[in-house]
Coordinates of C-alpha atoms in Angstrom, one line a residue:
Chain A
X1 CA 10.8 -15.5 -16.6
X2 CA 13.4 -15.1 -13.9
X3 CA 14.2 -11.4 -13.4
X4 CA 16.9 -11.9 -10.6
X5 CA 15.5 -9.4 -8.2
X6 CA 17.6 -8.9 -5.0
X7 CA 16.1 -9.3 -1.6
X8 CA 15.3 -5.6 -1.2
X9 CA 13.6 -5.5 -4.6
X10 CA 11.5 -8.5 -3.7
X11 CA 10.4 -6.7 -0.5
X12 CA 9.5 -3.6 -2.3
X13 CA 7.5 -5.6 -4.8
X14 CA 5.7 -7.4 -2.1
X15 CA 4.9 -4.3 -0.1
X16 CA 3.5 -2.5 -3.1
X17 CA 1.5 -5.4 -4.2
X18 CA 0.0 -5.7 -0.7
X19 CA -1.1 -2.0 -1.0
X20 CA -2.6 -2.5 -4.3
X21 CA -4.6 -5.6 -3.2
X22 CA -5.7 -4.4 0.3
X23 CA -6.1 -0.7 -0.2
X24 CA -6.2 0.3 -3.9
X25 CA -8.4 -2.3 -5.7
X26 CA -11.3 -2.1 -3.3
X27 CA -11.7 1.7 -3.8
X28 CA -10.3 2.4 -7.3
X29 CA -13.6 2.6 -9.1
X30 CA -14.9 5.0 -6.4
X31 CA -11.9 7.3 -6.4
X32 CA -12.2 7.4 -10.2
X33 CA -15.8 8.3 -10.1
X34 CA -15.5 10.9 -7.4
X35 CA -12.2 12.3 -8.8
X36 CA -11.0 12.2 -5.3
X37 CA -7.3 12.4 -4.4
X38 CA -6.2 9.2 -2.7
X39 CA -4.9 10.7 0.5
X40 CA -5.4 7.7 2.7
X41 CA -3.6 5.5 0.2
X42 CA -0.7 7.9 0.1
X43 CA -0.4 7.7 3.8
X44 CA -0.2 4.0 3.6
X45 CA 2.5 4.3 0.9
X46 CA 4.4 6.7 3.1
X47 CA 4.0 4.5 6.1
X48 CA 5.3 1.5 4.2
X49 CA 8.5 3.5 3.3
X50 CA 7.8 3.5 -0.4
X51 CA 8.7 7.2 -0.7
X52 CA 12.3 6.3 0.7
X53 CA 12.9 3.9 -2.2
X54 CA 13.9 6.7 -4.6
X55 CA 15.8 8.9 -2.1
X56 CA 19.5 8.4 -1.5
X57 CA 20.6 6.6 1.7
X58 CA 22.4 9.6 3.2
X59 CA 18.9 11.4 3.3
X60 CA 17.0 8.7 5.0
X61 CA 16.2 6.8 1.8
X62 CA 16.9 3.4 0.6
X63 CA 19.5 3.9 -2.1
X64 CA 17.5 5.7 -5.0
X65 CA 17.9 2.7 -7.4
X66 CA 15.9 3.1 -10.6
X67 CA 14.8 -0.5 -10.7
X68 CA 13.6 -0.4 -7.1
X69 CA 11.3 2.7 -7.8
X70 CA 10.1 1.1 -11.0
X71 CA 9.1 -2.0 -9.1
X72 CA 7.0 0.0 -6.7
X73 CA 5.4 2.0 -9.6
X74 CA 4.7 -1.1 -11.5
X75 CA 2.8 -2.9 -8.6
X76 CA 0.8 0.2 -7.7
X77 CA -0.1 0.6 -11.5
X78 CA -1.4 -2.9 -11.5
X79 CA -4.1 -1.5 -9.3
X80 CA -4.5 2.0 -10.4
X81 CA -2.6 4.4 -12.5
X82 CA -4.3 7.3 -10.8
X83 CA -2.8 6.3 -7.5
X84 CA 0.5 5.5 -9.0
X85 CA 1.0 8.8 -10.7
X86 CA 0.6 10.6 -7.4
X87 CA 3.5 8.5 -6.2
X88 CA 5.6 8.8 -9.4
X89 CA 5.0 12.6 -9.7
X90 CA 6.6 13.0 -6.3
X91 CA 9.7 11.0 -7.7
X92 CA 9.6 13.3 -10.8
X93 CA 9.5 16.5 -8.7
X94 CA 12.2 15.4 -6.4
X95 CA 14.7 14.4 -9.1
X96 CA 15.9 17.9 -9.9
X97 CA 16.7 18.3 -6.1
X98 CA 18.5 15.0 -6.0
X99 CA 20.4 15.5 -9.3
X100 CA 21.3 19.3 -9.0
X101 CA 20.4 20.5 -5.5
X102 CA 23.0 21.7 -2.9
X103 CA 23.7 19.5 0.1
X104 CA 21.9 22.0 2.2
X105 CA 18.8 21.9 -0.1
X106 CA 18.9 18.0 0.1
X107 CA 19.2 18.1 3.8
X108 CA 16.2 20.4 4.1
X109 CA 13.9 18.6 1.7
X110 CA 14.8 15.0 1.1
X111 CA 14.1 13.6 4.6
X112 CA 10.7 15.1 4.5
X113 CA 10.0 13.7 1.1
X114 CA 11.4 10.3 2.2
X115 CA 9.0 10.0 5.1
X116 CA 6.0 11.0 2.9
X117 CA 5.4 14.0 5.2
X118 CA 5.4 16.3 2.2
X119 CA 4.4 15.6 -1.5
X120 CA 6.2 17.0 -4.4
X121 CA 5.2 18.2 -8.0
X122 CA 7.2 19.2 -11.1
X123 CA 6.3 22.3 -13.0
X124 CA 7.5 22.6 -16.6
X125 CA 4.6 22.6 -19.0
X126 CA 2.8 25.8 -20.0
X127 CA -0.2 26.4 -22.2
X128 CA 2.1 27.4 -25.0
X129 CA 5.0 25.1 -24.1
X130 CA 4.1 21.4 -24.2
X131 CA 6.4 19.4 -26.3
X132 CA 8.1 22.7 -27.2
X133 CA 9.3 23.2 -23.7
X134 CA 11.6 25.9 -24.9
X135 CA 8.7 28.2 -25.5
X136 CA 8.0 28.8 -21.8
X137 CA 7.1 32.2 -20.6
X138 CA 7.4 32.0 -17.0
X139 CA 10.0 34.4 -15.7
X140 CA 12.2 34.5 -12.6
X141 CA 13.8 37.9 -11.9
X142 CA 16.6 38.3 -9.4
X143 CA 15.9 41.1 -6.8
X144 CA 18.3 41.3 -4.0
X145 CA 18.4 38.1 -2.1
X146 CA 15.2 36.8 -3.9
X147 CA 13.7 35.8 -7.2
X148 CA 10.4 37.2 -8.3
X149 CA 8.4 34.7 -10.2
X150 CA 5.7 35.4 -12.7
X151 CA 3.8 33.0 -15.1
X152 CA 1.5 30.1 -15.1
X153 CA 2.3 26.3 -15.3
X154 CA -0.3 23.9 -16.7
X155 CA -1.3 20.3 -16.4
X156 CA 0.8 19.8 -13.1
X157 CA 0.3 16.4 -11.5
X158 CA -0.2 16.7 -7.8
X159 CA -0.9 20.4 -8.3
X160 CA -2.7 21.6 -5.3
X161 CA -2.0 18.5 -3.3
X162 CA 1.8 18.7 -3.2
X163 CA 3.7 21.0 -0.7
X164 CA 7.0 21.3 -2.6
X165 CA 7.1 22.4 -6.3
X166 CA 10.2 22.0 -8.4
X167 CA 9.5 24.5 -11.3
X168 CA 11.4 25.8 -14.4
X169 CA 11.4 29.5 -15.2
X170 CA 13.4 31.8 -17.4
X171 CA 16.0 33.9 -15.5
X172 CA 17.5 35.3 -18.7
X173 CA 14.8 35.2 -21.6
X174 CA 17.1 36.6 -24.1
X175 CA 19.1 33.3 -24.0
X176 CA 16.1 31.1 -24.6
X177 CA 16.3 27.6 -23.1
X178 CA 19.9 28.5 -22.0
X179 CA 18.4 31.1 -19.9
X180 CA 16.1 28.7 -18.0
X181 CA 16.6 27.8 -14.2
X182 CA 15.0 25.5 -11.7
X183 CA 13.5 26.5 -8.4
X184 CA 11.9 25.0 -5.3
X185 CA 8.6 26.9 -4.5
X186 CA 6.8 25.8 -1.4
X187 CA 3.1 25.8 -1.1
X188 CA 1.6 28.9 0.8
X189 CA 4.4 31.2 -0.6
X190 CA 2.7 34.5 -1.1
X191 CA 2.0 35.1 -4.8
X192 CA 1.7 31.4 -5.6
X193 CA -1.9 30.2 -6.1
X194 CA -3.6 27.4 -7.9
X195 CA -5.7 27.8 -11.1
X196 CA -7.9 25.5 -13.0
X197 CA -8.2 21.9 -11.9
X198 CA -8.4 19.7 -14.9
X199 CA -11.4 17.3 -15.5
X200 CA -9.7 14.3 -17.1
X201 CA -10.5 11.3 -19.2
X202 CA -8.4 8.9 -17.0
X203 CA -6.2 8.9 -13.9
X204 CA -9.0 10.8 -12.5
X205 CA -8.2 10.5 -8.8
X206 CA -4.9 12.3 -9.3
X207 CA -4.9 16.0 -9.3
X208 CA -3.8 17.9 -12.3
X209 CA -3.7 21.7 -11.8
X210 CA -2.6 25.1 -12.9
X211 CA 0.2 26.7 -10.8
X212 CA -0.1 30.5 -10.9
X213 CA 2.8 32.8 -9.9
X214 CA 2.0 36.4 -9.5
X215 CA 5.1 38.4 -8.1
X216 CA 5.9 35.3 -6.1
X217 CA 9.0 36.0 -4.0
X218 CA 11.3 32.9 -3.3
X219 CA 14.6 33.2 -1.5
X220 CA 17.8 33.0 -3.6
X221 CA 18.8 29.7 -2.0
X222 CA 15.7 28.0 -3.6
X223 CA 17.5 28.1 -6.9
X224 CA 18.3 24.4 -7.9
X225 CA 21.8 24.2 -9.2
X226 CA 23.1 27.2 -11.3
X227 CA 21.3 29.9 -13.1
X228 CA 20.9 28.9 -16.7
X229 CA 21.1 25.2 -15.9
X230 CA 17.3 24.6 -15.8
X231 CA 16.9 23.1 -19.2
X232 CA 19.7 20.6 -18.7
X233 CA 18.0 19.8 -15.3
X234 CA 14.7 19.3 -17.1
X235 CA 16.2 16.8 -19.5
X236 CA 18.1 14.8 -16.9
X237 CA 15.0 14.8 -14.7
X238 CA 12.8 13.4 -17.6
X239 CA 15.5 10.9 -18.5
X240 CA 15.3 9.7 -14.9
X241 CA 11.6 9.6 -14.6
X242 CA 10.6 8.0 -18.0
X243 CA 11.3 4.4 -16.8
X244 CA 8.8 5.3 -14.1
X245 CA 6.1 6.0 -16.8
X246 CA 7.3 2.8 -18.6
X247 CA 6.7 1.0 -15.2
X248 CA 3.1 2.5 -15.2
X249 CA 2.6 0.9 -18.6
X250 CA 4.0 -2.5 -17.5
X251 CA 1.8 -2.5 -14.4
X252 CA -1.3 -1.4 -16.1
X253 CA -0.9 -3.9 -18.9
X254 CA -0.3 -6.6 -16.3
X255 CA -3.4 -5.6 -14.4
X256 CA -5.6 -5.6 -17.6
X257 CA -4.1 -9.0 -18.6
X258 CA -5.0 -10.5 -15.3
X259 CA -8.6 -9.2 -15.4
X260 CA -9.0 -10.5 -19.0
X261 CA -7.8 -13.9 -18.2
X262 CA -9.9 -14.1 -15.1
X263 CA -13.1 -13.0 -16.9
X264 CA -12.5 -15.1 -20.0
X265 CA -12.3 -18.3 -17.9
X266 CA -15.6 -17.7 -16.2
X267 CA -17.7 -16.2 -19.1
X268 CA -19.7 -18.8 -20.8
X269 CA -21.0 -18.6 -24.3
X270 CA -22.1 -21.3 -26.8
X271 CA -22.0 -23.7 -23.7
X272 CA -18.4 -23.2 -22.8
X273 CA -15.9 -20.7 -21.2
X274 CA -14.8 -18.2 -23.9
X275 CA -11.3 -18.8 -22.7
X276 CA -11.5 -22.1 -24.6
X277 CA -12.0 -20.3 -28.0
X278 CA -8.8 -19.9 -30.0
X279 CA -9.8 -16.4 -31.1
X280 CA -9.7 -15.3 -27.4
X281 CA -6.7 -17.5 -26.6
X282 CA -4.6 -15.9 -29.2
X283 CA -5.5 -12.4 -28.0
X284 CA -4.5 -13.3 -24.4
X285 CA -1.3 -14.9 -25.6
X286 CA -0.3 -11.8 -27.6
X287 CA -1.1 -9.6 -24.6
X288 CA 0.8 -11.7 -22.2
X289 CA 3.9 -11.7 -24.6
X290 CA 3.7 -7.8 -25.1
X291 CA 3.5 -7.2 -21.3
X292 CA 6.6 -9.4 -20.8
X293 CA 8.5 -7.9 -23.6
X294 CA 7.9 -4.4 -22.2
X295 CA 8.8 -5.5 -18.7
X296 CA 12.2 -6.9 -20.1
X297 CA 13.0 -3.6 -21.8
X298 CA 12.1 -1.7 -18.7
X299 CA 14.2 -3.7 -16.4
X300 CA 17.1 -3.7 -18.7
X301 CA 16.8 0.1 -19.0
X302 CA 16.5 0.5 -15.2
X303 CA 19.6 -1.8 -14.6
X304 CA 21.6 0.2 -17.2
X305 CA 20.8 3.3 -15.2
X306 CA 21.6 1.7 -11.8
X307 CA 24.8 0.4 -13.2
X308 CA 26.1 4.0 -13.6
X309 CA 25.4 4.8 -17.3
X310 CA 25.7 8.6 -17.9
X311 CA 23.6 8.9 -21.0
X312 CA 20.5 6.8 -21.2
X313 CA 18.0 9.1 -22.9
X314 CA 17.6 6.6 -25.7
X315 CA 17.0 3.6 -23.4
X316 CA 14.4 5.5 -21.3
X317 CA 12.7 6.8 -24.4
X318 CA 12.5 3.3 -25.9
X319 CA 11.2 1.7 -22.6
X320 CA 8.6 4.4 -22.2
X321 CA 7.5 4.3 -25.9
X322 CA 7.2 0.6 -26.0
X323 CA 5.6 0.0 -22.7
X324 CA 2.9 2.8 -22.9
X325 CA 2.0 1.8 -26.5
X326 CA 1.7 -1.8 -25.2
X327 CA -0.4 -0.7 -22.3
X328 CA -2.8 1.2 -24.7
X329 CA -3.1 -1.9 -27.0
X330 CA -3.4 -4.5 -24.1
X331 CA -6.1 -2.4 -22.1
X332 CA -8.0 -2.0 -25.4
X333 CA -7.8 -5.7 -26.0
X334 CA -8.8 -6.5 -22.5
X335 CA -12.0 -4.5 -23.0
X336 CA -12.6 -6.5 -26.2
X337 CA -12.2 -9.8 -24.3
X338 CA -14.8 -8.7 -21.8
X339 CA -17.2 -7.7 -24.6
X340 CA -20.2 -5.5 -23.7
X341 CA -19.7 -5.6 -19.9
X342 CA -16.1 -4.5 -20.4
X343 CA -17.4 -1.2 -21.8
X344 CA -19.5 -0.6 -18.6
X345 CA -18.1 0.8 -15.3
X346 CA -19.0 -2.4 -13.5
X347 CA -15.7 -3.9 -14.5
X348 CA -12.2 -2.3 -14.2
X349 CA -11.0 -2.6 -17.8
X350 CA -12.7 0.5 -19.2
X351 CA -11.0 2.6 -16.6
X352 CA -7.7 0.9 -17.5
X353 CA -8.2 1.8 -21.1
X354 CA -8.9 5.5 -20.2
X355 CA -5.9 5.5 -17.9
X356 CA -3.6 4.0 -20.6
X357 CA -4.0 7.1 -22.9
X358 CA -2.3 9.5 -20.8
X359 CA 0.9 7.4 -20.6
X360 CA 1.5 7.9 -24.3
X361 CA 1.2 11.6 -23.8
X362 CA 2.8 12.9 -20.6
X363 CA 6.6 13.1 -19.8
X364 CA 7.4 13.3 -23.5
X365 CA 4.7 12.4 -26.0
X366 CA 5.5 9.1 -27.8
X367 CA 6.1 11.1 -30.9
X368 CA 8.8 13.3 -29.4
X369 CA 10.4 10.1 -27.9
X370 CA 10.6 8.7 -31.4
X371 CA 12.5 11.9 -32.3
X372 CA 14.9 11.3 -29.5
X373 CA 15.4 7.7 -30.4
X374 CA 16.1 8.1 -34.1
X375 CA 18.6 10.8 -33.3
X376 CA 20.5 8.4 -31.1
X377 CA 20.1 5.6 -33.7
X378 CA 21.6 7.8 -36.5
X379 CA 24.4 8.9 -34.1
X380 CA 25.5 5.3 -33.4
X381 CA 24.7 4.3 -37.0
X382 CA 22.4 1.8 -35.6
X383 CA 25.3 -0.2 -34.4
X384 CA 25.4 -2.0 -31.0
X385 CA 28.8 -3.2 -29.5
Chain B
X1 CA 5.7 2.6 28.1
X2 CA 6.2 -1.1 27.8
X3 CA 3.5 -2.9 25.9
X4 CA 3.0 -6.7 25.7
X5 CA 0.7 -7.9 22.9
X6 CA -0.5 -11.4 23.1
X7 CA -1.3 -13.1 19.8
X8 CA -2.1 -16.5 18.4
X9 CA -1.3 -18.2 15.2
X10 CA -4.5 -19.8 13.7
X11 CA -5.5 -21.7 10.5
X12 CA -6.2 -19.2 7.8
X13 CA -9.5 -20.5 6.5
X14 CA -12.8 -19.8 8.1
X15 CA -14.0 -23.2 6.9
X16 CA -12.2 -25.2 9.5
X17 CA -12.1 -28.9 9.1
X18 CA -12.6 -31.1 12.2
X19 CA -11.3 -34.5 12.7
X20 CA -14.3 -36.3 13.8
X21 CA -12.4 -39.1 15.6
X22 CA -10.1 -36.8 17.8
X23 CA -12.4 -33.9 17.9
X24 CA -9.5 -31.6 17.1
X25 CA -8.8 -29.1 14.2
X26 CA -7.2 -30.5 11.1
X27 CA -4.1 -28.3 10.6
X28 CA -2.5 -30.2 7.8
X29 CA -2.3 -28.3 4.5
X30 CA -3.9 -25.2 6.1
X31 CA -1.8 -22.1 5.9
X32 CA -1.3 -20.3 9.3
X33 CA -1.9 -16.6 9.9
X34 CA -2.0 -14.2 12.8
X35 CA -5.5 -14.4 14.3
X36 CA -7.3 -11.5 12.5
X37 CA -8.7 -10.0 15.7
X38 CA -5.0 -9.8 17.1
X39 CA -3.9 -7.6 14.2
X40 CA -5.9 -4.8 15.8
X41 CA -4.1 -5.4 19.1
X42 CA -0.7 -5.3 17.4
X43 CA -1.6 -2.0 15.6
X44 CA -2.9 -0.5 18.9
X45 CA 0.3 -1.4 20.6
X46 CA 2.4 0.2 17.8
X47 CA 0.2 3.3 17.8
X48 CA 0.4 3.7 21.6
X49 CA 4.2 3.3 21.4
X50 CA 4.3 6.0 18.7
X51 CA 2.2 8.4 20.9
X52 CA 3.7 7.6 24.3
X53 CA 7.1 6.1 23.5
X54 CA 8.3 2.8 24.8
X55 CA 8.5 -0.7 23.4
X56 CA 6.1 -3.2 21.9
X57 CA 7.0 -6.9 22.8
X58 CA 4.8 -9.6 21.1
X59 CA 4.1 -12.9 23.0
X60 CA 2.6 -16.0 21.7
X61 CA 2.4 -19.6 22.9
X62 CA 2.6 -22.2 20.2
X63 CA 4.7 -24.6 18.1
X64 CA 8.2 -23.6 16.9
X65 CA 6.6 -22.5 13.4
X66 CA 4.8 -19.7 15.3
X67 CA 8.1 -17.7 14.9
X68 CA 6.7 -16.7 11.4
X69 CA 3.8 -14.8 13.1
X70 CA 6.2 -13.0 15.4
X71 CA 8.3 -11.8 12.5
X72 CA 5.2 -10.7 10.8
X73 CA 4.4 -8.5 13.8
X74 CA 7.9 -6.9 13.6
X75 CA 7.2 -6.1 9.9
X76 CA 4.3 -3.9 11.1
X77 CA 6.2 -2.1 13.9
X78 CA 6.7 -4.3 16.9
X79 CA 10.1 -4.3 18.5
X80 CA 10.6 -7.8 19.9
X81 CA 8.9 -11.3 19.7
X82 CA 8.9 -14.0 22.5
X83 CA 7.8 -17.5 21.5
X84 CA 6.7 -19.7 24.5
X85 CA 6.9 -23.3 23.3
X86 CA 7.1 -26.6 25.0
X87 CA 5.8 -30.1 24.3
X88 CA 4.4 -29.9 27.8
X89 CA 1.9 -27.2 26.7
X90 CA 0.2 -29.4 24.1
X91 CA -3.5 -29.7 24.7
X92 CA -3.7 -26.6 27.1
X93 CA -7.1 -25.0 27.3
X94 CA -7.8 -21.3 27.9
X95 CA -7.1 -21.7 31.7
X96 CA -3.7 -23.4 31.2
X97 CA -2.9 -21.0 28.3
X98 CA -3.6 -17.9 30.4
X99 CA -1.5 -19.4 33.2
X100 CA 1.5 -19.9 30.9
X101 CA 1.2 -16.4 29.3
X102 CA 0.9 -14.7 32.7
X103 CA 4.1 -16.5 33.7
X104 CA 5.9 -15.3 30.6
X105 CA 4.5 -11.6 31.2
X106 CA 5.8 -11.8 34.8
X107 CA 9.2 -12.9 33.4
X108 CA 9.2 -10.0 30.9
X109 CA 8.4 -7.7 33.9
X110 CA 8.1 -3.9 33.9
X111 CA 5.1 -3.8 31.8
X112 CA 2.4 -1.1 31.6
X113 CA -0.1 -2.5 29.3
X114 CA -1.1 -6.0 28.0
X115 CA -3.2 -6.1 24.9
X116 CA -5.1 -8.9 23.2
X117 CA -7.6 -9.4 20.4
X118 CA -11.2 -9.8 21.6
X119 CA -11.1 -13.5 20.8
X120 CA -9.5 -16.0 18.5
X121 CA -10.9 -17.0 15.1
X122 CA -10.5 -20.8 15.8
X123 CA -11.4 -21.1 19.6
X124 CA -13.7 -18.2 19.8
X125 CA -13.8 -18.1 23.6
X126 CA -12.3 -14.7 24.5
X127 CA -11.3 -16.2 27.8
X128 CA -7.4 -15.9 27.7
X129 CA -7.3 -12.0 28.0
X130 CA -9.4 -11.9 31.3
X131 CA -7.5 -15.1 32.4
X132 CA -4.1 -13.4 32.1
X133 CA -5.5 -10.3 34.1
X134 CA -6.8 -12.5 36.9
X135 CA -3.5 -14.4 37.2
X136 CA -1.6 -11.1 37.2
X137 CA -4.0 -9.6 39.6
X138 CA -4.6 -6.5 37.5
X139 CA -7.8 -5.0 35.9
X140 CA -9.2 -6.2 32.5
X141 CA -11.0 -3.9 30.2
X142 CA -12.9 -5.7 27.3
X143 CA -13.6 -4.5 23.8
X144 CA -11.8 -1.3 23.8
X145 CA -12.6 0.7 20.8
X146 CA -10.6 3.9 21.6
X147 CA -7.7 4.7 24.0
X148 CA -8.2 8.5 24.9
X149 CA -5.2 8.8 27.3
X150 CA -2.8 7.1 29.4
X151 CA -1.1 9.3 32.1
X152 CA -0.6 9.5 35.8
X153 CA -0.9 5.7 36.2
X154 CA -4.3 5.7 34.5
X155 CA -5.7 4.8 31.1
X156 CA -8.9 6.5 29.9
X157 CA -10.6 4.5 27.2
X158 CA -14.0 3.8 25.4
X159 CA -15.3 0.2 25.2
X160 CA -18.1 -1.3 23.1
X161 CA -21.0 -2.7 25.0
X162 CA -24.3 -4.1 23.5
X163 CA -26.2 -0.9 24.1
X164 CA -23.5 1.5 22.8
X165 CA -20.2 2.4 24.4
X166 CA -18.8 3.0 27.8
X167 CA -16.1 5.4 28.9
X168 CA -13.9 3.7 31.4
X169 CA -10.8 4.6 33.5
X170 CA -8.4 1.9 34.8
X171 CA -5.2 2.0 36.6
X172 CA -2.1 0.8 34.7
X173 CA -0.8 -1.8 34.5
X174 CA -4.0 -3.4 33.1
X175 CA -4.9 -5.9 30.4
X176 CA -7.3 -4.8 27.5
X177 CA -8.8 -6.6 24.7
X178 CA -9.5 -4.5 21.6
X179 CA -12.4 -4.6 19.1
X180 CA -11.9 -4.1 15.4
X181 CA -13.4 -0.8 15.5
X182 CA -10.3 0.6 17.3
X183 CA -8.1 1.0 14.1
X184 CA -7.2 -0.1 10.7
X185 CA -4.1 -2.3 11.0
X186 CA -1.2 -1.0 8.8
X187 CA 0.5 -3.0 6.0
X188 CA 4.2 -4.1 6.3
X189 CA 6.9 -1.4 5.7
X190 CA 10.3 -1.8 4.1
X191 CA 12.1 -0.9 7.3
X192 CA 9.9 -3.3 9.2
X193 CA 10.7 -6.2 6.7
X194 CA 14.3 -5.6 6.9
X195 CA 14.2 -5.5 10.8
X196 CA 12.1 -8.7 10.9
X197 CA 14.6 -10.4 8.6
X198 CA 17.4 -10.0 11.1
X199 CA 15.4 -10.1 14.2
X200 CA 16.5 -12.5 17.0
X201 CA 13.4 -14.0 18.6
X202 CA 13.4 -15.2 22.2
X203 CA 12.1 -18.7 22.9
X204 CA 11.1 -19.8 26.4
X205 CA 10.3 -23.3 27.6
X206 CA 8.3 -24.5 30.6
X207 CA 11.4 -24.7 32.6
X208 CA 12.5 -21.2 31.7
X209 CA 9.2 -20.0 33.1
X210 CA 9.1 -22.1 36.3
X211 CA 5.8 -23.7 35.1
X212 CA 4.1 -26.3 37.5
X213 CA 3.5 -29.5 35.3
X214 CA 0.0 -30.1 36.6
X215 CA -1.2 -26.7 35.5
X216 CA -0.5 -27.0 31.8
X217 CA -1.2 -29.5 29.0
X218 CA -4.1 -31.9 29.2
X219 CA -3.4 -32.4 32.9
X220 CA -3.8 -28.7 33.6
X221 CA -6.9 -28.2 31.4
X222 CA -10.3 -28.9 33.1
X223 CA -12.1 -28.1 29.9
X224 CA -13.1 -31.3 28.1
X225 CA -14.4 -31.2 24.6
X226 CA -17.2 -33.8 24.3
X227 CA -18.0 -33.3 20.7
X228 CA -17.2 -31.0 17.9
X229 CA -19.3 -31.2 14.7
X230 CA -20.3 -29.0 11.8
X231 CA -23.9 -28.0 12.0
X232 CA -26.1 -29.3 9.3
X233 CA -27.9 -26.7 7.2
X234 CA -31.5 -27.5 6.9
X235 CA -34.0 -25.5 5.0
X236 CA -37.4 -26.1 4.0
X237 CA -39.3 -23.9 1.5
X238 CA -42.7 -23.6 0.0
X239 CA -43.6 -21.5 -3.0
X240 CA -46.7 -19.5 -2.8
X241 CA -48.9 -19.2 -5.8
X242 CA -51.7 -17.0 -7.2
X243 CA -52.1 -13.3 -7.5
X244 CA -50.0 -10.9 -5.5
X245 CA -53.0 -10.3 -3.2
X246 CA -53.6 -14.1 -2.7
X247 CA -50.0 -14.7 -2.0
X248 CA -49.9 -11.9 0.6
X249 CA -52.9 -13.2 2.4
X250 CA -51.6 -16.8 2.3
X251 CA -48.2 -15.6 3.7
X252 CA -50.0 -13.7 6.6
X253 CA -52.0 -16.8 7.3
X254 CA -48.8 -19.0 7.4
X255 CA -46.9 -16.4 9.6
X256 CA -49.7 -16.2 12.1
X257 CA -50.1 -20.1 12.1
X258 CA -46.2 -20.2 12.9
X259 CA -47.0 -17.6 15.7
X260 CA -44.3 -15.2 14.3
X261 CA -46.8 -12.4 13.9

């Protein structure tokens, strides 16, 4: 398959692949076991300029092309989705600033994010507001030149390890989601602390933490965009970040496929490599086809966005849905190809299978995405030009 | 601070094949890489530039294809690359090589520090670094594992020795070779790759450097390789039998018979 990547995209892919081979693969099992934040790898990612990939050129970035970012995420995910989510969550948290921040706000934050000096997180989910984001309870009340924030955000990737937080809070609770606004809250702001750190099934080296706001005072200029535009900012942010989750799925599926093929060729049963049995060959052929199909859908979606499309909710939802369901299936099949040892922690496929599950859940469950997709399909009467 | 890092392009495999007739390395079909020990020298040069400012110039002697190695150095933070290449240099030993490199460093001029890896992976001699220092008439510090400071015309550093480590001070300019404990070389960056792509490398010939013919190539190389061969692996084994106690006592007898205990 020829994907017609340009020179910069080939470089990004090669750089990220290098990091995966040299820095991630040798330590991924240990990071998973110890649930340790991959700080050294993040430093290497920053040093390699990969955080610059999703930042616009005028703020010391490399053009903020969706496909460029997806290629970096895909290659990192080939090694470990725990590491790649630390990277992708920075992109997620930065998107509201890129999409809706003032020039002043961009000048202040984007160069620091581009260099990797400061990490970012996005705070939307609450214990009572998951798929039903509109049920959020966190409040931001204007008080002179500041907003006073109260509430608790849950399941926040990079929580505790990021320095910059883009969060959504209600500035006018009477208006429901139309009364939601987005804010930047920096770590170490008085009244902002971290709560429970989750113990997870997969992506265990990444941090997932509660953000607790108790009379947390942030300056008025930390409002991202306008008051009441928080929910639109959220939807646009998730539209922009979902291809990234799809890229995690494609990279993870690719990684699992490579492991399964390598193992099948060296495992001998009944006097021959198990890769010579048709039962195994057909599984591997299906896995390879599914990975490729997901990659095509992802790249087409990313190129649609990069071409300047204004509404790509359906495209992103389809890419994320298909690629993450694929990753779940392909990693499960990879464990099956390995047999008994695949179920042990001596080989990477059991971790890959655990990591795959979250991709179907976060940044819009695959069920919510199907709702999005069908409403668009009905709207266009299933027609394509 | 102006830093010159000397590197060499070597065959990528550790299982080097030798042509038994000519006693030279078989290079056909073997991918070339930067000598792994030199990657620590490049990284240290870039780190010192980041600490103290200045410029990192990479210098290598080799065939025209060695420009790939120089570009790889720019990918990881070096500023410039100079390739010293001439047919007259073919067959140069470490004495001749250090002469050529020292002439190139003199031509670069205005340098504060010359860094090399501790040895190459193919030749394994570790002689070129000290050879350059001797030619330039400046001090040489071997096996540096940490640079503490460079200020007031002096470098303070720690170097590895068999018994542990030594803290040394040397006037700059000086030449140092670095051990692999000194750092973890970084991987290429996007900005580095873009810079390398458009980088213009400098190529100097023997004439450019005012090289004396009789000091380079086979004529200028007093080292003569008599024979190169792959050592044969010979191992003899004997299995001991009986109960554990009998095996232990038989083993003790054997060892004392061989006078190892």
